[in-house]
Amino acid sequence: MKSNIPAKVWQYFKNTMNYTDDEMKIFKEQPRTSQIISRLEALAKVPVVFEVVESHGCIVGHKKGDSYLFPNGGAMDTKNSSPILCPFLMPPMSRIMWILQERVWEGLSPLPLFAMGQCDDVGLKCNGWGKVIIEAKLMDLTELETELT
C-alpha cells in the first residue's frame, strides 16, 4: 500500500523512537501505522484533563479538584498538573486514553461515554483504605493555550 506520509514524518518517527532501518521497515509495514499517523494531527487537537471528582481516605493525598493534563494525547504535562500522582490512579487514566485515541483513529468523537475511572484501592468499606474517582474531560484548545501561558 502506497503511503502519502511525507519522508520527513517517517524520519521524525525513526529519530524519536530510535529505530534502526530494519525496525523502521517493520513499523511502516504494520497495517495500522499509516492510518494512525495520518490522524495524529486530530489527536493533537484533543487536550485531555483528568480531574479528581471524589476522594476519600487517599493515603497519597489526592483531593477533589486535582487535575492531570495530557495536551495532545501523549505525555502528561507535569508543569500544569497537580504535583502528586499515585501509581494506582494511573491504570484508569491509561484505559481511558487508549479508548480516546482509538476513537480519534476511527474518526469518532474522542470522549468515550464512560470517561470515569477509579484507583485500584477498593475503599474502607471493602477492607481497603481509600477511594479516588477521576473523570476525563476535553479542554478547548484556546483554554489550553491560556492555561499554558
PDB file of C-alpha atoms in Angstrom:
ATOM      1  CA  MET A   1       0.000   0.000   0.000  1.00  0.00           C
ATOM      2  CA  LYS A   2       1.380   3.388  -1.030  1.00  0.00           C
ATOM      3  CA  SER A   3       1.625   5.917   1.798  1.00  0.00           C
ATOM      4  CA  ASN A   4       1.008   9.646   1.383  1.00  0.00           C
ATOM      5  CA  ILE A   5       3.021  10.365   4.502  1.00  0.00           C
ATOM      6  CA  PRO A   6       5.995  12.644   3.774  1.00  0.00           C
ATOM      7  CA  ALA A   7       9.507  11.257   4.224  1.00  0.00           C
ATOM      8  CA  LYS A   8      10.259  13.875   6.912  1.00  0.00           C
ATOM      9  CA  VAL A   9       7.439  12.459   9.059  1.00  0.00           C
ATOM     10  CA  TRP A  10       8.876   8.953   8.785  1.00  0.00           C
ATOM     11  CA  GLN A  11      12.308  10.370   9.645  1.00  0.00           C
ATOM     12  CA  TYR A  12      10.849  12.099  12.695  1.00  0.00           C
ATOM     13  CA  PHE A  13       9.476   8.782  13.974  1.00  0.00           C
ATOM     14  CA  LYS A  14      12.720   6.979  13.224  1.00  0.00           C
ATOM     15  CA  ASN A  15      14.745   9.560  15.166  1.00  0.00           C
ATOM     16  CA  THR A  16      12.286   9.939  18.044  1.00  0.00           C
ATOM     17  CA  MET A  17      11.826   6.222  18.565  1.00  0.00           C
ATOM     18  CA  ASN A  18      15.486   5.418  17.878  1.00  0.00           C
ATOM     19  CA  TYR A  19      14.519   2.755  15.324  1.00  0.00           C
ATOM     20  CA  THR A  20      17.055   1.015  13.136  1.00  0.00           C
ATOM     21  CA  ASP A  21      16.374   0.801   9.393  1.00  0.00           C
ATOM     22  CA  ASP A  22      15.075  -2.757   9.864  1.00  0.00           C
ATOM     23  CA  GLU A  23      12.763  -1.691  12.708  1.00  0.00           C
ATOM     24  CA  MET A  24      11.529   1.254  10.654  1.00  0.00           C
ATOM     25  CA  LYS A  25      10.668  -1.108   7.797  1.00  0.00           C
ATOM     26  CA  ILE A  26       8.571  -3.225  10.203  1.00  0.00           C
ATOM     27  CA  PHE A  27       6.935  -0.091  11.640  1.00  0.00           C
ATOM     28  CA  LYS A  28       5.990   1.234   8.189  1.00  0.00           C
ATOM     29  CA  GLU A  29       4.602  -2.150   7.090  1.00  0.00           C
ATOM     30  CA  GLN A  30       2.243  -2.542  10.045  1.00  0.00           C
ATOM     31  CA  PRO A  31      -1.283  -2.176   8.634  1.00  0.00           C
ATOM     32  CA  ARG A  32      -2.444   0.448  11.129  1.00  0.00           C
ATOM     33  CA  THR A  33       0.679   2.654  11.247  1.00  0.00           C
ATOM     34  CA  SER A  34      -0.163   4.880   8.266  1.00  0.00           C
ATOM     35  CA  GLN A  35      -3.768   5.242   9.381  1.00  0.00           C
ATOM     36  CA  ILE A  36      -2.722   6.301  12.878  1.00  0.00           C
ATOM     37  CA  ILE A  37      -0.015   8.688  11.677  1.00  0.00           C
ATOM     38  CA  SER A  38      -2.468  10.316   9.270  1.00  0.00           C
ATOM     39  CA  ARG A  39      -4.717  11.121  12.258  1.00  0.00           C
ATOM     40  CA  LEU A  40      -2.077  12.367  14.695  1.00  0.00           C
ATOM     41  CA  GLU A  41      -2.973  15.960  13.905  1.00  0.00           C
ATOM     42  CA  ALA A  42      -6.550  15.250  15.029  1.00  0.00           C
ATOM     43  CA  LEU A  43      -5.236  13.702  18.238  1.00  0.00           C
ATOM     44  CA  ALA A  44      -3.060  16.760  18.886  1.00  0.00           C
ATOM     45  CA  LYS A  45      -6.280  18.801  18.918  1.00  0.00           C
ATOM     46  CA  VAL A  46      -7.695  16.749  21.807  1.00  0.00           C
ATOM     47  CA  PRO A  47      -6.233  18.025  25.075  1.00  0.00           C
ATOM     48  CA  VAL A  48      -7.432  15.818  27.920  1.00  0.00           C
ATOM     49  CA  VAL A  49      -7.544  16.638  31.591  1.00  0.00           C
ATOM     50  CA  PHE A  50      -8.228  14.011  34.217  1.00  0.00           C
ATOM     51  CA  GLU A  51      -9.870  15.618  37.228  1.00  0.00           C
ATOM     52  CA  VAL A  52     -10.309  14.061  40.641  1.00  0.00           C
ATOM     53  CA  VAL A  53     -14.057  14.324  41.252  1.00  0.00           C
ATOM     54  CA  GLU A  54     -14.143  12.354  44.501  1.00  0.00           C
ATOM     55  CA  SER A  55     -11.529  11.350  47.044  1.00  0.00           C
ATOM     56  CA  HIS A  56     -11.821   9.827  50.492  1.00  0.00           C
ATOM     57  CA  GLY A  57      -9.157   8.132  52.585  1.00  0.00           C
ATOM     58  CA  CYS A  58      -6.394   8.509  49.988  1.00  0.00           C
ATOM     59  CA  ILE A  59      -3.017   7.879  51.637  1.00  0.00           C
ATOM     60  CA  VAL A  60      -1.235   9.737  48.826  1.00  0.00           C
ATOM     61  CA  GLY A  61      -3.370  12.805  49.412  1.00  0.00           C
ATOM     62  CA  HIS A  62      -5.365  13.122  46.210  1.00  0.00           C
ATOM     63  CA  LYS A  63      -8.183  15.586  46.689  1.00  0.00           C
ATOM     64  CA  LYS A  64     -11.194  16.741  44.707  1.00  0.00           C
ATOM     65  CA  GLY A  65     -10.064  19.175  42.033  1.00  0.00           C
ATOM     66  CA  ASP A  66      -6.611  17.685  41.442  1.00  0.00           C
ATOM     67  CA  SER A  67      -6.006  17.523  37.701  1.00  0.00           C
ATOM     68  CA  TYR A  68      -3.612  15.935  35.237  1.00  0.00           C
ATOM     69  CA  LEU A  69      -3.193  17.447  31.790  1.00  0.00           C
ATOM     70  CA  PHE A  70      -2.389  15.462  28.653  1.00  0.00           C
ATOM     71  CA  PRO A  71      -2.233  18.210  25.987  1.00  0.00           C
ATOM     72  CA  ASN A  72      -2.031  16.069  22.839  1.00  0.00           C
ATOM     73  CA  GLY A  73      -2.992  12.506  23.655  1.00  0.00           C
ATOM     74  CA  GLY A  74       0.553  11.755  24.747  1.00  0.00           C
ATOM     75  CA  ALA A  75       2.744  12.520  27.710  1.00  0.00           C
ATOM     76  CA  MET A  76       1.394  14.286  30.781  1.00  0.00           C
ATOM     77  CA  ASP A  77       2.249  17.972  31.135  1.00  0.00           C
ATOM     78  CA  THR A  78       3.814  17.804  34.594  1.00  0.00           C
ATOM     79  CA  LYS A  79       4.187  21.590  34.879  1.00  0.00           C
ATOM     80  CA  ASN A  80       0.449  22.157  34.551  1.00  0.00           C
ATOM     81  CA  SER A  81      -0.747  19.143  36.520  1.00  0.00           C
ATOM     82  CA  SER A  82      -1.198  18.525  40.227  1.00  0.00           C
ATOM     83  CA  PRO A  83       2.118  17.733  41.926  1.00  0.00           C
ATOM     84  CA  ILE A  84       1.388  14.153  43.044  1.00  0.00           C
ATOM     85  CA  LEU A  85       0.100  11.133  41.167  1.00  0.00           C
ATOM     86  CA  CYS A  86      -0.381   7.750  42.779  1.00  0.00           C
ATOM     87  CA  PRO A  87       0.605   4.807  40.544  1.00  0.00           C
ATOM     88  CA  PHE A  88      -2.732   3.146  41.375  1.00  0.00           C
ATOM     89  CA  LEU A  89      -4.612   6.026  39.735  1.00  0.00           C
ATOM     90  CA  MET A  90      -2.672   5.638  36.502  1.00  0.00           C
ATOM     91  CA  PRO A  91      -4.362   2.439  35.181  1.00  0.00           C
ATOM     92  CA  PRO A  92      -7.804   4.043  34.712  1.00  0.00           C
ATOM     93  CA  MET A  93      -6.141   7.036  33.025  1.00  0.00           C
ATOM     94  CA  SER A  94      -4.324   4.677  30.684  1.00  0.00           C
ATOM     95  CA  ARG A  95      -7.500   2.759  29.811  1.00  0.00           C
ATOM     96  CA  ILE A  96      -9.424   5.942  29.042  1.00  0.00           C
ATOM     97  CA  MET A  97      -6.548   7.332  26.951  1.00  0.00           C
ATOM     98  CA  TRP A  98      -6.427   4.141  24.859  1.00  0.00           C
ATOM     99  CA  ILE A  99     -10.175   4.394  24.235  1.00  0.00           C
ATOM    100  CA  LEU A 100      -9.928   8.087  23.420  1.00  0.00           C
ATOM    101  CA  GLN A 101      -7.064   7.535  20.981  1.00  0.00           C
ATOM    102  CA  GLU A 102      -8.858   4.628  19.331  1.00  0.00           C
ATOM    103  CA  ARG A 103     -11.936   6.812  18.849  1.00  0.00           C
ATOM    104  CA  VAL A 104      -9.829   9.545  17.204  1.00  0.00           C
ATOM    105  CA  TRP A 105      -8.129   6.974  14.951  1.00  0.00           C
ATOM    106  CA  GLU A 106     -11.559   5.679  13.915  1.00  0.00           C
ATOM    107  CA  GLY A 107     -12.757   9.222  13.150  1.00  0.00           C
ATOM    108  CA  LEU A 108     -15.257   9.311  16.033  1.00  0.00           C
ATOM    109  CA  SER A 109     -15.927  11.910  18.698  1.00  0.00           C
ATOM    110  CA  PRO A 110     -12.984  11.453  21.103  1.00  0.00           C
ATOM    111  CA  LEU A 111     -14.575  11.324  24.532  1.00  0.00           C
ATOM    112  CA  PRO A 112     -15.950   7.896  25.428  1.00  0.00           C
ATOM    113  CA  LEU A 113     -19.394   7.652  27.018  1.00  0.00           C
ATOM    114  CA  PHE A 114     -17.822   6.238  30.176  1.00  0.00           C
ATOM    115  CA  ALA A 115     -14.957   8.638  30.793  1.00  0.00           C
ATOM    116  CA  MET A 116     -14.629   7.937  34.505  1.00  0.00           C
ATOM    117  CA  GLY A 117     -12.440   5.595  36.475  1.00  0.00           C
ATOM    118  CA  GLN A 118     -11.196   4.938  39.974  1.00  0.00           C
ATOM    119  CA  CYS A 119      -7.994   3.917  41.644  1.00  0.00           C
ATOM    120  CA  ASP A 120      -7.379   0.261  42.329  1.00  0.00           C
ATOM    121  CA  ASP A 121      -7.974   0.639  46.081  1.00  0.00           C
ATOM    122  CA  VAL A 122     -11.439  -0.660  46.975  1.00  0.00           C
ATOM    123  CA  GLY A 123     -12.053   1.752  49.849  1.00  0.00           C
ATOM    124  CA  LEU A 124     -12.526   1.307  53.569  1.00  0.00           C
ATOM    125  CA  LYS A 125     -15.950  -0.359  53.280  1.00  0.00           C
ATOM    126  CA  CYS A 126     -14.367  -3.205  51.294  1.00  0.00           C
ATOM    127  CA  ASN A 127     -11.277  -3.688  53.501  1.00  0.00           C
ATOM    128  CA  GLY A 128      -9.156  -1.218  51.562  1.00  0.00           C
ATOM    129  CA  TRP A 129      -8.002   2.234  52.584  1.00  0.00           C
ATOM    130  CA  GLY A 130      -9.323   4.906  50.267  1.00  0.00           C
ATOM    131  CA  LYS A 131     -11.033   5.618  47.023  1.00  0.00           C
ATOM    132  CA  VAL A 132     -10.315   8.180  44.313  1.00  0.00           C
ATOM    133  CA  ILE A 133     -12.534   8.748  41.281  1.00  0.00           C
ATOM    134  CA  ILE A 134     -11.369  10.614  38.181  1.00  0.00           C
ATOM    135  CA  GLU A 135     -13.187  11.974  35.159  1.00  0.00           C
ATOM    136  CA  ALA A 136     -11.659  12.683  31.750  1.00  0.00           C
ATOM    137  CA  LYS A 137     -12.674  15.951  30.167  1.00  0.00           C
ATOM    138  CA  LEU A 138     -11.717  17.508  26.864  1.00  0.00           C
ATOM    139  CA  MET A 139     -10.328  21.007  27.006  1.00  0.00           C
ATOM    140  CA  ASP A 140     -10.922  23.669  24.407  1.00  0.00           C
ATOM    141  CA  LEU A 141      -7.633  24.447  22.635  1.00  0.00           C
ATOM    142  CA  THR A 142      -7.943  28.170  23.433  1.00  0.00           C
ATOM    143  CA  GLU A 143      -8.491  27.279  27.095  1.00  0.00           C
ATOM    144  CA  LEU A 144      -5.374  25.117  26.975  1.00  0.00           C
ATOM    145  CA  GLU A 145      -3.269  27.877  25.377  1.00  0.00           C
ATOM    146  CA  THR A 146      -4.391  30.289  28.119  1.00  0.00           C
ATOM    147  CA  GLU A 147      -3.540  27.788  30.851  1.00  0.00           C
ATOM    148  CA  LEU A 148      -0.071  27.052  29.445  1.00  0.00           C
ATOM    149  CA  THR A 149       0.946  30.713  29.120  1.00  0.00           C
TER     150      THR A 149
END
